Amino acid sequence: MRILLLGGTAEGRALAAQLHPDVEVISSLAGRVPDPALPVGAVRIGGFGGPQGLRRWLAEHPVDGVVDATHPFAAKMTATAAQVCADTGVAHLVLQRPAWPTDGAIVVRSDTEAAAAVAQHGFSRVFLTSGRSSLAAFTALDAWFLIRVVTPPSRDLLPQRHRVLLSRGPYDYDGERNLLVEHDIDALVTKNSGGAMTRPKLDAAADLGVAVVMMDRPTLPPGVVAVPTVADAVDWVRSLR
Ligand code: NAP
């Protein structure tokens, strides 16, 4: 049995590890970060070239199923996989970790809405953890930013007053609390990524009374089957036999 596993997440790597070697897993990474954490088994790197490209790839590499374990905010890849699998009749599953609770957070739908919320509330010392692709929305704001990203952002996207912190999770509570205190942060901006690896910032923010601006997840394409855990995805793959 052979599976295409759209990855780029810890869950994707865990699923590859649990299926390998009884199931032939081809993990696919977007190739956004240099030196990515690699799953076990075969790996291909780079975009497919939209729905047409994925359709071509699947014709050349027949699989028994596609598991989409991309990040909850990787909406384009998720839409492409759902559409192509529906069109071609390939079994398709989304593995998506549960969202974080949003109690007390200012919930927004996009990076632009998050930036507007920061301006409206007059936050002046902001911990920005929503990733490089959301930076442009904050560039013109008159606040100081602690910007945590995996790869260096281009200079023209950076707000005037900032510090860039290059790092990759997981993070622990004490480290996150220290960052918030040391930089006198009054608001944390985050995507609702879910999962334990980057959650401690929320716990530290709650304990310190730091406001949280949380970007809501994009909705999944209609009709897709989604499961919340790696164990569920393993069961789904085994049921394809
Ligand atoms: P996206 O906006 O949905 O994807 C943009 C394009 O990148 C897709 O259309 C596709 O190109 C290519 N792509 C994305 N994921 C791919 C994969 N696993 N394998 C092959 N091509 C892929 O996604 P994104 O937000 O740029 O995320 C890219 C990757 O980073 C994903 O694997 C995701 O799991 C990971 N990631 C994303 C975030 C986030 O906040 N978005 C956070 C952590 C990790 P083509 O159209 O050419 O096929």
Short mmCIF file of N, CA and C and ligand atoms in Angstrom, two decimals, residues 6-9 28-30 32 44 46-50 69-71 73-78 191, ligand 1:
data_model
loop_
_atom_site.label_atom_id
_atom_site.label_comp_id
_atom_site.label_asym_id
_atom_site.label_seq_id
_atom_site.Cartn_x
_atom_site.Cartn_y
_atom_site.Cartn_z
N LEU A 6 0.80 14.65 2.77
CA LEU A 6 1.15 16.07 2.67
C LEU A 6 1.53 16.52 4.07
N GLY A 7 2.78 16.93 4.24
CA GLY A 7 3.30 17.12 5.59
C GLY A 7 3.71 18.55 5.89
N GLY A 8 4.80 18.64 6.67
CA GLY A 8 5.25 19.96 7.13
C GLY A 8 4.83 20.24 8.56
N THR A 9 4.37 19.18 9.24
CA THR A 9 3.93 19.31 10.63
C THR A 9 4.50 18.15 11.44
N SER A 28 5.35 14.70 1.47
CA SER A 28 5.57 15.86 0.60
C SER A 28 5.70 17.11 1.46
N LEU A 29 6.77 17.87 1.21
CA LEU A 29 7.00 19.12 1.93
C LEU A 29 7.00 20.26 0.93
N ALA A 30 6.55 21.44 1.39
CA ALA A 30 6.47 22.59 0.48
C ALA A 30 7.86 23.10 0.12
N ARG A 32 9.52 25.33 2.09
CA ARG A 32 9.58 26.73 2.54
C ARG A 32 10.80 27.01 3.42
N ARG A 44 9.42 13.95 -0.94
CA ARG A 44 9.56 14.82 -2.11
C ARG A 44 9.38 16.24 -1.61
N GLY A 46 8.72 20.46 -2.60
CA GLY A 46 8.34 21.50 -3.56
C GLY A 46 6.88 21.38 -3.95
N GLY A 47 6.29 22.51 -4.38
CA GLY A 47 4.90 22.54 -4.80
C GLY A 47 4.68 21.61 -5.99
N PHE A 48 3.42 21.20 -6.18
CA PHE A 48 3.09 20.30 -7.30
C PHE A 48 2.79 21.09 -8.57
N GLY A 49 2.45 22.37 -8.39
CA GLY A 49 2.03 23.18 -9.53
C GLY A 49 0.51 23.22 -9.62
N GLY A 50 -0.12 23.49 -8.46
CA GLY A 50 -1.58 23.64 -8.45
C GLY A 50 -2.30 22.33 -8.67
N ALA A 69 -1.79 16.22 6.06
CA ALA A 69 -1.41 16.56 7.44
C ALA A 69 -0.69 17.91 7.45
N THR A 70 -1.06 18.79 6.52
CA THR A 70 -0.43 20.11 6.50
C THR A 70 -0.95 20.94 7.68
N HIS A 71 -0.30 22.06 7.88
CA HIS A 71 -0.67 22.98 8.97
C HIS A 71 -2.11 23.46 8.75
N PHE A 73 -3.35 26.19 8.71
CA PHE A 73 -3.45 27.43 7.91
C PHE A 73 -2.94 27.24 6.47
N ALA A 74 -2.55 26.04 6.11
CA ALA A 74 -2.10 25.79 4.73
C ALA A 74 -3.33 25.54 3.85
N ALA A 75 -4.15 26.58 3.71
CA ALA A 75 -5.48 26.41 3.09
C ALA A 75 -5.41 26.10 1.60
N LYS A 76 -4.38 26.60 0.94
CA LYS A 76 -4.32 26.40 -0.51
C LYS A 76 -4.03 24.94 -0.83
N MET A 77 -3.03 24.39 -0.14
CA MET A 77 -2.68 22.98 -0.37
C MET A 77 -3.87 22.09 -0.02
N THR A 78 -4.55 22.41 1.08
CA THR A 78 -5.68 21.61 1.53
C THR A 78 -6.82 21.66 0.50
N LYS A 191 -1.71 32.66 15.37
CA LYS A 191 -2.72 31.88 14.65
C LYS A 191 -3.26 30.83 15.61
P1 NAP B 1 -0.38 26.93 1.41
O1 NAP B 1 -0.54 28.40 1.37
O2 NAP B 1 -1.58 26.09 1.54
O3 NAP B 1 0.42 26.44 0.15
C1 NAP B 1 0.95 27.25 -0.87
C2 NAP B 1 1.52 26.34 -1.92
O4 NAP B 1 2.68 25.66 -1.39
C3 NAP B 1 0.59 25.22 -2.33
O5 NAP B 1 -0.34 25.68 -3.29
C4 NAP B 1 1.54 24.20 -2.85
O6 NAP B 1 2.08 24.60 -4.11
C5 NAP B 1 2.71 24.33 -1.89
N1 NAP B 1 2.59 23.41 -0.76
C6 NAP B 1 2.09 23.65 0.49
N2 NAP B 1 2.22 22.58 1.27
C7 NAP B 1 2.80 21.63 0.51
C8 NAP B 1 3.21 20.31 0.75
N3 NAP B 1 3.06 19.73 1.97
N4 NAP B 1 3.78 19.62 -0.27
C9 NAP B 1 3.96 20.20 -1.49
N5 NAP B 1 3.60 21.45 -1.78
C10 NAP B 1 3.03 22.16 -0.79
O7 NAP B 1 0.60 26.48 2.59
P2 NAP B 1 1.67 27.31 3.42
O8 NAP B 1 0.95 28.04 4.48
O9 NAP B 1 2.57 28.04 2.48
O10 NAP B 1 2.44 26.11 4.11
C11 NAP B 1 3.47 25.42 3.43
C12 NAP B 1 3.94 24.27 4.29
O11 NAP B 1 4.39 24.75 5.55
C13 NAP B 1 2.87 23.21 4.57
O12 NAP B 1 3.47 21.94 4.37
C14 NAP B 1 2.48 23.43 6.00
O13 NAP B 1 2.14 22.22 6.66
C15 NAP B 1 3.75 24.05 6.59
N6 NAP B 1 3.46 25.01 7.69
C16 NAP B 1 2.63 26.07 7.45
C17 NAP B 1 2.36 26.93 8.49
C18 NAP B 1 1.40 28.10 8.29
O14 NAP B 1 1.18 28.84 9.28
N7 NAP B 1 0.82 28.28 7.14
C19 NAP B 1 2.96 26.72 9.74
C20 NAP B 1 3.83 25.64 9.91
C21 NAP B 1 4.07 24.78 8.88
P3 NAP B 1 1.46 24.07 -5.49
O15 NAP B 1 0.17 24.79 -5.67
O16 NAP B 1 2.52 24.45 -6.48
O17 NAP B 1 1.28 22.59 -5.38
#
